[in-house]
């Protein structure tokens, strides 16, 4: 399959209380079930409300969708990325819609055409190898970016020589119930719970 990876157009969102946010790693926290209201836990409201509002205003979220968020605030040591490395496409071979936001060390996008197999494992190797020959563009901090199903991207390495505190936020709209063990539990939607062991590679949100 042929993909054309382009630089996404972002929306600047300033003024989030990121300094007050606790150090955390929430993965696929469900904040909306189909035909339900947005329910954000109190400790994440200040940071997430403006981002979720912008996502909802994009008209890309349907009433029948689940909405998930991943939030990670952590120390990134020098010459590491503190994320799972490698070029990839979010929601590969799915109908999920994805948005990302960070306050530092923003994501890099490999721009150009990719020819990959419609296979989760083989495509990761092909994205890695083909991205080596593509120009890279670094996204901007404090900006919410929609990532389409052709945007080939990867985390960047902290090359500053000093430890950096980084906050990364991802929002996912999906028609699927994400059920992998390790997913965060939202006490405001208590019946959405993980039930199965996910695979070790990417794109195993539904087991």
CSV table of C-alpha atoms in Angstrom, one decimal:
chain,number,residue,atom,x,y,z
A,1,UNK,CA,0.0,0.0,0.0
A,2,UNK,CA,1.2,3.5,-0.8
A,3,UNK,CA,1.1,6.2,1.8
A,4,UNK,CA,2.0,9.9,1.4
A,5,UNK,CA,3.2,11.3,4.7
A,6,UNK,CA,2.7,15.1,5.0
A,7,UNK,CA,3.3,17.7,7.8
A,8,UNK,CA,0.0,18.1,9.6
A,9,UNK,CA,-1.6,21.5,10.4
A,10,UNK,CA,-1.7,22.3,14.0
A,11,UNK,CA,-3.7,24.5,16.5
A,12,UNK,CA,-1.7,26.5,19.0
A,13,UNK,CA,-3.0,25.9,22.6
A,14,UNK,CA,-1.3,28.0,25.3
A,15,UNK,CA,-2.0,28.5,29.0
A,16,UNK,CA,-2.4,24.9,30.0
A,17,UNK,CA,-1.5,24.3,33.7
A,18,UNK,CA,1.1,21.8,32.8
A,19,UNK,CA,3.5,22.8,35.6
A,20,UNK,CA,0.8,21.8,38.1
A,21,UNK,CA,0.2,18.4,36.5
A,22,UNK,CA,1.4,15.4,38.5
A,23,UNK,CA,4.0,13.1,37.0
A,24,UNK,CA,2.0,10.4,35.4
A,25,UNK,CA,1.5,7.8,32.6
A,26,UNK,CA,-2.1,7.3,31.8
A,27,UNK,CA,-2.6,5.0,28.8
A,28,UNK,CA,-5.9,4.9,26.8
A,29,UNK,CA,-8.0,6.4,29.5
A,30,UNK,CA,-11.6,6.3,28.3
A,31,UNK,CA,-13.3,9.7,28.8
A,32,UNK,CA,-16.4,9.2,26.6
A,33,UNK,CA,-18.4,6.1,25.6
A,34,UNK,CA,-20.8,6.0,22.6
A,35,UNK,CA,-23.6,8.5,22.9
A,36,UNK,CA,-22.2,9.6,26.3
A,37,UNK,CA,-20.9,12.8,27.8
A,38,UNK,CA,-17.2,13.8,28.2
A,39,UNK,CA,-16.0,12.7,31.7
A,40,UNK,CA,-12.5,13.8,32.6
A,41,UNK,CA,-11.1,12.9,36.1
A,42,UNK,CA,-10.6,15.9,38.3
A,43,UNK,CA,-6.8,15.7,38.4
A,44,UNK,CA,-6.6,15.9,34.5
A,45,UNK,CA,-9.3,18.5,33.9
A,46,UNK,CA,-7.2,21.6,33.8
A,47,UNK,CA,-4.8,20.2,31.1
A,48,UNK,CA,-7.3,18.2,29.1
A,49,UNK,CA,-10.4,20.3,28.9
A,50,UNK,CA,-9.0,22.8,26.3
A,51,UNK,CA,-7.5,20.0,24.2
A,52,UNK,CA,-10.6,17.9,24.2
A,53,UNK,CA,-12.7,21.0,23.4
A,54,UNK,CA,-10.5,21.6,20.3
A,55,UNK,CA,-10.8,18.0,19.3
A,56,UNK,CA,-14.6,18.0,19.6
A,57,UNK,CA,-14.8,21.2,17.6
A,58,UNK,CA,-13.0,19.6,14.7
A,59,UNK,CA,-16.2,17.6,13.9
A,60,UNK,CA,-14.1,14.4,13.6
A,61,UNK,CA,-15.6,12.8,16.7
A,62,UNK,CA,-18.9,11.0,16.2
A,63,UNK,CA,-21.7,10.5,18.7
A,64,UNK,CA,-21.1,6.7,18.5
A,65,UNK,CA,-17.4,7.0,19.2
A,66,UNK,CA,-15.4,6.2,22.3
A,67,UNK,CA,-12.8,8.9,23.2
A,68,UNK,CA,-9.6,8.0,24.9
A,69,UNK,CA,-6.6,10.0,26.2
A,70,UNK,CA,-3.0,9.1,27.0
A,71,UNK,CA,-1.2,11.5,29.2
A,72,UNK,CA,2.5,11.2,30.1
A,73,UNK,CA,4.5,13.6,32.2
A,74,UNK,CA,8.1,12.4,32.9
A,75,UNK,CA,11.8,13.1,33.0
A,76,UNK,CA,13.5,12.5,29.7
A,77,UNK,CA,17.2,11.7,30.3
A,78,UNK,CA,19.8,13.0,27.8
A,79,UNK,CA,20.0,11.0,24.6
A,80,UNK,CA,16.8,9.1,25.2
A,81,UNK,CA,13.2,9.7,24.0
A,82,UNK,CA,11.4,8.0,26.9
A,83,UNK,CA,8.8,6.7,24.5
A,84,UNK,CA,8.6,3.7,22.3
A,85,UNK,CA,11.0,4.6,19.4
A,86,UNK,CA,10.5,4.1,15.7
A,87,UNK,CA,8.6,5.5,12.8
A,88,UNK,CA,5.0,4.4,12.6
A,89,UNK,CA,1.5,5.5,11.8
A,90,UNK,CA,-1.1,6.0,14.6
A,91,UNK,CA,-4.2,3.9,14.0
A,92,UNK,CA,-2.6,2.0,11.1
A,93,UNK,CA,-5.2,-0.2,9.4
A,94,UNK,CA,-8.0,1.2,11.5
A,95,UNK,CA,-10.6,4.0,11.4
A,96,UNK,CA,-9.3,5.6,14.6
A,97,UNK,CA,-8.6,9.3,14.6
A,98,UNK,CA,-5.6,10.7,16.5
A,99,UNK,CA,-4.4,14.0,17.9
A,100,UNK,CA,-1.1,14.7,19.7
A,101,UNK,CA,0.2,17.6,21.9
A,102,UNK,CA,3.5,18.1,23.8
A,103,UNK,CA,5.2,20.9,25.6
A,104,UNK,CA,8.8,19.9,24.6
A,105,UNK,CA,10.6,17.5,22.4
A,106,UNK,CA,7.8,17.5,19.8
A,107,UNK,CA,7.3,14.7,17.4
A,108,UNK,CA,9.2,14.4,14.1
A,109,UNK,CA,7.4,13.6,10.8
A,110,UNK,CA,9.1,11.8,7.8
A,111,UNK,CA,7.8,13.5,4.7
A,112,UNK,CA,7.3,11.7,1.5
A,113,UNK,CA,5.9,8.5,-0.1
A,114,UNK,CA,6.0,5.1,1.6
A,115,UNK,CA,5.3,1.7,0.1
A,116,UNK,CA,4.5,-0.7,3.0
A,117,UNK,CA,2.6,-4.0,3.5
A,118,UNK,CA,-0.8,-4.0,5.2
A,119,UNK,CA,0.7,-5.8,8.1
A,120,UNK,CA,1.4,-4.3,11.6
A,121,UNK,CA,4.8,-6.0,12.1
A,122,UNK,CA,6.2,-5.8,8.6
A,123,UNK,CA,5.1,-2.2,8.1
A,124,UNK,CA,7.1,-1.1,11.2
A,125,UNK,CA,10.3,-2.4,9.6
A,126,UNK,CA,9.4,-0.8,6.3
A,127,UNK,CA,8.6,2.6,7.9
A,128,UNK,CA,11.9,2.5,9.7
A,129,UNK,CA,14.0,1.7,6.7
A,130,UNK,CA,12.2,4.0,4.2
A,131,UNK,CA,12.2,6.9,6.7
A,132,UNK,CA,16.0,6.9,6.7
A,133,UNK,CA,15.9,8.4,3.2
A,134,UNK,CA,13.1,10.9,3.8
A,135,UNK,CA,13.3,14.6,5.0
A,136,UNK,CA,12.2,15.0,8.6
A,137,UNK,CA,10.2,17.9,10.0
A,138,UNK,CA,9.9,18.6,13.7
A,139,UNK,CA,6.4,19.7,14.9
A,140,UNK,CA,6.0,22.7,17.2
A,141,UNK,CA,5.4,22.5,21.0
A,142,UNK,CA,2.2,23.6,22.6
A,143,UNK,CA,0.3,22.7,19.4
A,144,UNK,CA,-2.4,20.2,18.9
A,145,UNK,CA,-1.9,18.2,15.7
A,146,UNK,CA,-4.3,15.8,14.0
A,147,UNK,CA,-2.5,12.7,12.6
A,148,UNK,CA,-4.1,11.1,9.6
A,149,UNK,CA,-3.6,7.5,8.6
A,150,UNK,CA,-0.6,8.4,6.4
A,151,UNK,CA,1.4,10.5,8.8
A,152,UNK,CA,4.7,8.6,9.4
A,153,UNK,CA,6.2,9.9,12.6
A,154,UNK,CA,8.4,9.1,15.6
A,155,UNK,CA,9.5,10.6,18.9
A,156,UNK,CA,12.7,12.7,19.0
A,157,UNK,CA,15.7,12.0,21.1
A,158,UNK,CA,16.6,14.5,23.8
A,159,UNK,CA,19.9,15.8,22.4
A,160,UNK,CA,20.3,18.7,24.9
A,161,UNK,CA,22.7,16.9,27.2
A,162,UNK,CA,20.4,17.7,30.1
A,163,UNK,CA,17.3,16.0,31.6
A,164,UNK,CA,14.0,17.5,30.3
A,165,UNK,CA,10.6,17.3,31.8
A,166,UNK,CA,8.2,16.5,29.0
A,167,UNK,CA,4.4,16.3,28.9
A,168,UNK,CA,2.8,14.4,26.0
A,169,UNK,CA,-0.9,14.1,25.4
A,170,UNK,CA,-2.7,12.0,22.8
A,171,UNK,CA,-6.4,11.9,22.1
A,172,UNK,CA,-8.0,9.0,20.2
A,173,UNK,CA,-11.5,8.7,18.8
A,174,UNK,CA,-12.5,5.2,17.9
A,175,UNK,CA,-15.6,3.0,17.4
A,176,UNK,CA,-13.8,0.2,19.3
A,177,UNK,CA,-13.6,-0.5,23.0
A,178,UNK,CA,-9.9,-0.6,23.9
A,179,UNK,CA,-9.5,-3.5,26.3
A,180,UNK,CA,-5.8,-4.2,26.8
A,181,UNK,CA,-4.4,-4.8,30.3
A,182,UNK,CA,-2.4,-1.7,31.3
A,183,UNK,CA,-5.0,0.8,30.1
A,184,UNK,CA,-5.9,3.4,32.6
A,185,UNK,CA,-9.2,3.2,34.5
A,186,UNK,CA,-11.6,6.2,34.7
A,187,UNK,CA,-13.6,6.1,37.9
A,188,UNK,CA,-16.2,8.3,36.2
A,189,UNK,CA,-16.9,5.5,33.6
A,190,UNK,CA,-16.2,2.6,35.9
A,191,UNK,CA,-17.6,-0.2,33.7
A,192,UNK,CA,-15.0,0.4,30.9
A,193,UNK,CA,-12.2,-1.9,32.1
A,194,UNK,CA,-9.3,-3.8,30.5
A,195,UNK,CA,-10.0,-7.5,30.0
A,196,UNK,CA,-7.2,-9.0,27.9
A,197,UNK,CA,-3.4,-9.1,27.4
A,198,UNK,CA,-2.3,-6.9,24.5
A,199,UNK,CA,0.4,-7.8,22.0
A,200,UNK,CA,4.0,-6.4,22.5
A,201,UNK,CA,4.1,-4.5,19.2
A,202,UNK,CA,2.2,-1.4,18.2
A,203,UNK,CA,-1.5,-1.2,17.2
A,204,UNK,CA,-2.9,-3.6,19.7
A,205,UNK,CA,-5.5,-1.3,21.2
A,206,UNK,CA,-8.2,-4.0,20.8
A,207,UNK,CA,-7.2,-7.5,21.8
